[in-house]
Amino acid sequence: MSYLKDSVRGVFWIGSFRGITRAMSLLKTILLARLLSPAQFGIFGVVALTMSLLEVFTETGINIVLVQQKGKVHEFIDSAWVVSIFRGFSIAAVMIFFSGPVSIFFNIPESAHLIVLCAIIPILRGFINPSEVNFQKDLLFKEEFLFRTSIFAVDATISIVLALIYRTPDSLVWGLMAGAFCELVLSHILLKPRPKFHFHKKTAAFIVNRGKWLTFSGILDYLIQNGDNIVVGRLLGATPLGLYQMSYQISTLPVTEISNILSKVAFPIFVKISDNKRNLIKAYFKTLGVVVILSGALSLVLFIFTTPLVNLILGDKWLSIIPTLKVLAVFAFTKSIVLSSYSFLLSIERQEAISIIPFVGFVAMFSCIVPLVNMYGMSGAAVSALIGAICSLAAAFYFISKESRNLAVFNPSEE
């Protein structure tokens, strides 16, 4: 089948991109972990939490909505660009205004100037050409591989070089800024159509209306992914926050990458075959099987060999993350299965389900995170994240089962 060929080709190129960038990311993490202290990582963590929160609260779901359109998207590009620019400036203004209160909330005053510096990044991202969506929409996996790898290389190189010179968390911000600027320039040089500053009210309203569930979903995903970081930073301080964020990154990066790769390939393919409901559901379960096998193997290795891996990758000053890392390895496996359901549900335009699934996890996690952190510190935060992921998994299976019945995929009369 053509979608199988597209899947194999997509997995190869996106897998190559993820493999190369994650290898670079691992090298970057190793070097920075040895150059910077856990407390410095915690300071940058506050900055990242602030920017990510504002980005999800203003998420329009532009890329998802454009991929869902089965025809050409030229008529959407101009309005999407204007909306993106406005969003970027809005995020920057709020970051600057709240830089002081955020640093006070976390009791980490060193983070204030970094938040102000980081405000440049959403402005740069706002001007990126929305035609990037055609990489995914038209299954141009090789081209996206070259494009994204170049951007990531700039980010990693700048961060490492500046960290070697200055040994401050500012280097991480400058790396992100360099990557955003590189993406902005390349998107307008290489991609067509190039947007014009034309705003079409009806088109923009359509994009925002179709993306509203994705906005809500993004907010909930943020709270699930970062709520534990917020509580750890607030209750325990900069050093535990840096330790916890490092353990979260090490545990989730290799495992959830499997799900991210397959989901990114699967989503546009699922959209193309969504008229054939039987093939759609079968393709989803095949994808799920691959996610379970690969993610399970990686999580098991991380769980068993936690101590030698931490020693090898990060050094002995990070050994205190080992108990937390074991719990988060199980969390990452569970989360990868949840993420694999999103491409299927989005392909049949069930955006509301993508909001409800993380909401269930959010309620479960926040019902227990504060007492667990107070009792068990970082490990308590990891346990609460795992509880939330398990509840989200139950909700995802509910929706998948419901949609399978609605599509009559397993109805013997259709055989």
XYZ file of C-alpha atoms in Angstrom, residues 5-338:
334
model
C 5.694 3.083 1.609
C 5.143 6.642 2.798
C 5.383 5.444 6.394
C 8.664 3.632 5.827
C 10.151 6.596 3.968
C 8.921 9.006 6.615
C 10.222 6.920 9.505
C 13.628 6.722 7.817
C 14.034 10.462 7.295
C 12.392 11.644 10.501
C 14.173 8.877 12.380
C 17.457 10.035 10.851
C 16.710 13.609 11.877
C 15.738 12.613 15.399
C 18.703 10.299 15.706
C 21.214 12.932 14.609
C 19.658 15.760 16.610
C 19.286 13.601 19.719
C 22.902 12.514 19.414
C 23.822 16.190 19.192
C 21.456 16.925 22.077
C 23.061 14.192 24.146
C 26.508 15.627 23.446
C 25.199 19.085 24.284
C 23.673 17.802 27.537
C 26.863 15.970 28.543
C 29.046 19.013 27.949
C 26.678 21.490 29.579
C 26.100 19.196 32.572
C 29.840 19.235 33.182
C 30.203 22.977 32.529
C 27.157 24.203 34.446
C 25.848 23.344 37.909
C 22.406 21.897 38.700
C 21.463 25.307 40.134
C 22.326 27.017 36.828
C 20.164 24.502 34.987
C 17.406 25.348 37.453
C 17.709 29.062 36.660
C 17.354 28.372 32.954
C 14.504 25.995 33.789
C 12.470 28.890 35.188
C 12.986 30.786 31.916
C 11.936 27.784 29.833
C 8.850 27.222 31.984
C 7.788 30.847 31.550
C 8.176 30.939 27.779
C 6.546 27.545 27.278
C 3.548 28.525 29.399
C 2.893 31.659 27.366
C 3.354 29.792 24.090
C 0.726 27.194 24.940
C -1.735 29.802 26.230
C -1.523 31.569 22.867
C -1.338 28.419 20.722
C -3.546 28.744 17.635
C -3.048 25.233 16.281
C -2.127 26.705 12.896
C 0.066 23.842 11.707
C -2.400 21.120 12.698
C -5.313 22.934 11.046
C -3.328 23.436 7.829
C -2.315 19.769 7.670
C -5.963 18.767 8.144
C -6.896 20.671 4.967
C -6.784 18.115 2.164
C -6.336 20.736 -0.550
C -3.721 23.446 -1.004
C -3.218 25.911 1.817
C -1.998 28.979 -0.092
C -5.043 31.009 0.930
C -4.287 30.413 4.615
C -0.609 31.391 4.641
C -0.938 35.193 4.845
C -3.452 35.203 7.691
C -1.569 32.461 9.527
C 1.599 34.571 9.354
C -0.103 37.688 10.690
C -1.642 35.721 13.556
C 1.774 34.199 14.306
C 3.505 37.603 14.350
C 0.886 39.058 16.695
C 1.233 36.025 18.933
C 5.033 36.405 19.078
C 4.923 40.051 20.145
C 2.211 39.294 22.699
C 4.295 36.551 24.307
C 7.354 38.801 24.419
C 5.449 41.661 26.073
C 4.025 39.407 28.771
C 7.438 37.819 29.434
C 9.048 41.216 29.976
C 6.190 42.449 32.188
C 6.143 39.362 34.408
C 9.890 38.689 34.563
C 10.094 40.179 38.062
C 7.019 38.469 39.566
C 8.067 35.098 38.126
C 11.549 35.337 39.666
C 9.951 36.248 42.996
C 7.472 33.351 42.788
C 10.309 30.852 42.387
C 12.582 32.826 44.720
C 15.264 32.720 42.007
C 16.108 36.400 41.289
C 18.833 35.439 38.782
C 16.137 34.293 36.360
C 14.618 37.762 35.762
C 17.186 39.082 33.291
C 17.163 35.783 31.380
C 13.390 35.945 30.968
C 13.723 39.437 29.468
C 16.499 38.255 27.125
C 14.460 35.211 26.132
C 11.541 37.460 25.087
C 13.307 37.991 21.753
C 12.790 34.326 20.815
C 8.961 34.322 20.376
C 9.252 37.475 18.247
C 11.691 35.723 15.922
C 9.523 32.608 15.807
C 6.471 34.699 14.979
C 8.008 35.776 11.669
C 8.791 32.216 10.511
C 7.156 31.302 7.192
C 4.011 29.186 7.859
C 4.753 27.325 4.608
C 6.910 25.067 6.783
C 3.725 23.060 7.207
C 4.130 21.767 3.636
C 7.012 19.592 4.810
C 4.544 17.541 6.790
C 1.490 18.012 4.611
C 3.237 16.898 1.409
C 5.324 14.211 3.160
C 8.611 15.962 2.261
C 10.523 14.127 4.953
C 13.981 14.342 3.368
C 13.716 18.091 2.873
C 12.517 18.586 6.443
C 15.386 16.438 7.691
C 17.949 18.753 6.090
C 16.086 21.880 7.183
C 15.618 20.912 10.833
C 19.066 19.407 11.262
C 20.698 22.656 10.137
C 18.680 24.670 12.647
C 19.424 22.325 15.521
C 23.138 22.323 14.690
C 23.209 26.125 15.008
C 21.390 26.017 18.365
C 23.657 23.319 19.830
C 26.890 24.843 18.560
C 26.172 28.332 19.891
C 25.059 26.992 23.296
C 28.160 24.833 23.740
C 30.665 27.445 22.535
C 29.232 30.166 24.767
C 29.028 27.805 27.752
C 32.711 26.949 27.285
C 33.579 30.644 27.274
C 31.248 32.119 29.909
C 29.996 29.157 32.045
C 26.583 30.788 32.568
C 22.984 29.748 31.750
C 22.796 32.695 29.346
C 24.487 30.438 26.790
C 21.358 28.264 26.602
C 19.193 31.287 25.795
C 21.583 32.543 23.112
C 21.582 29.088 21.548
C 17.781 29.061 21.323
C 17.842 32.565 19.907
C 20.376 31.621 17.228
C 18.307 28.589 16.251
C 15.126 30.676 15.968
C 16.878 33.279 13.818
C 18.317 30.582 11.564
C 14.868 29.014 11.100
C 13.350 32.420 10.321
C 15.895 33.176 7.602
C 15.854 29.717 6.013
C 12.057 29.513 6.003
C 11.784 32.655 3.871
C 14.710 31.822 1.586
C 13.847 28.197 0.868
C 10.075 27.810 1.252
C 7.166 28.906 -0.904
C 4.694 30.462 -0.929
C 6.229 33.348 0.989
C 3.656 35.119 3.168
C 2.538 38.699 2.769
C 1.264 40.928 5.534
C -2.374 40.508 4.561
C -5.007 39.722 7.145
C -8.201 37.950 6.124
C -10.644 38.017 9.006
C -12.689 34.977 7.952
C -9.617 32.846 7.307
C -8.063 33.803 10.637
C -11.343 33.116 12.439
C -11.517 29.688 10.795
C -7.967 28.842 11.930
C -8.559 30.026 15.493
C -11.933 28.282 15.750
C -10.570 24.975 14.458
C -7.551 25.249 16.723
C -9.328 26.135 19.964
C -9.393 22.560 21.223
C -5.709 22.253 20.411
C -5.064 25.379 22.484
C -6.856 23.850 25.449
C -5.032 20.572 24.906
C -1.704 22.396 24.761
C -2.380 24.139 28.061
C -3.199 20.843 29.726
C -0.184 19.127 28.191
C 1.989 21.946 29.502
C 0.583 21.590 33.013
C 1.135 17.835 32.910
C 4.667 18.125 31.524
C 5.720 21.111 33.594
C 3.395 21.211 36.587
C 5.783 18.972 38.487
C 8.663 21.299 37.545
C 6.719 24.294 38.828
C 5.984 22.608 42.158
C 9.573 21.375 42.552
C 10.956 24.834 41.747
C 8.525 26.566 44.089
C 8.850 24.179 47.034
C 12.433 22.913 46.728
C 14.442 25.631 44.927
C 16.794 26.040 41.971
C 19.154 23.105 42.540
C 16.419 20.438 42.929
C 14.653 21.970 39.929
C 17.802 21.618 37.828
C 18.264 18.023 38.998
C 14.647 17.126 38.339
C 14.573 18.697 34.887
C 17.743 16.854 33.925
C 16.280 13.528 35.070
C 13.078 14.284 33.164
C 15.008 15.088 29.997
C 17.208 11.993 30.192
C 14.258 9.675 30.851
C 11.771 11.035 28.333
C 14.029 12.103 25.467
C 14.861 8.670 23.992
C 11.529 7.028 24.787
C 9.042 9.663 23.686
C 11.119 10.281 20.567
C 9.900 6.915 19.279
C 6.302 8.025 19.640
C 7.032 11.505 18.254
C 8.713 10.127 15.134
C 5.963 7.644 14.361
C 3.188 10.123 15.178
C 4.663 12.828 12.976
C 4.861 10.389 10.080
C 1.488 8.826 10.832
C -0.628 11.970 11.162
C -0.530 13.222 7.536
C -0.785 9.617 6.295
C -3.773 8.952 8.547
C -5.417 12.091 7.153
C -4.903 10.829 3.605
C -6.468 7.431 4.337
C -9.149 8.668 6.737
C -11.890 8.000 4.185
C -11.113 4.279 4.475
C -11.986 3.730 8.116
C -10.909 0.104 8.237
C -7.414 0.831 6.916
C -7.146 3.815 9.246
C -7.751 1.873 12.441
C -5.537 -1.007 11.323
C -2.724 1.415 10.522
C -3.093 2.969 13.979
C -2.801 -0.336 15.827
C 0.255 -1.309 13.799
C 1.834 1.996 14.776
C 0.901 1.426 18.409
C 2.571 -1.994 18.377
C 5.842 -0.518 17.172
C 5.679 2.205 19.848
C 5.109 -0.335 22.638
C 8.001 -2.567 21.559
C 10.601 0.134 20.956
C 9.666 2.437 23.835
C 9.398 -0.504 26.222
C 12.883 -1.712 25.337
C 14.454 1.721 25.848
C 12.648 2.301 29.148
C 13.730 -1.089 30.443
C 17.387 -0.399 29.627
C 17.202 2.993 31.358
C 15.505 1.487 34.420
C 18.052 -1.341 34.822
C 21.248 0.570 34.032
C 20.375 3.909 35.652
C 23.513 4.300 37.781
C 26.173 3.571 35.131
C 24.310 5.697 32.578
C 24.161 8.711 34.907
C 27.851 8.330 35.740
C 28.773 8.050 32.079
C 26.571 10.800 30.706
C 26.415 13.428 33.437
C 29.062 12.760 36.057
C 28.958 12.092 39.791
C 27.469 15.471 40.765
C 24.180 14.275 39.235
C 23.954 10.891 41.016
C 21.153 12.089 43.299
C 18.711 11.884 40.377
C 18.889 8.058 40.159
C 15.724 7.203 42.204
C 13.754 9.872 40.351
C 15.082 8.691 37.007
C 13.835 5.133 37.565
C 10.278 6.333 38.182
C 10.414 8.669 35.193
C 11.566 5.816 32.933
C 8.222 4.104 33.580
C 6.444 7.435 33.143
C 8.098 7.990 29.750
C 6.972 4.578 28.484
C 3.390 5.269 29.552
C 3.454 8.725 28.022
C 4.742 7.408 24.679
C 1.662 5.208 24.357
C -0.642 8.131 25.148
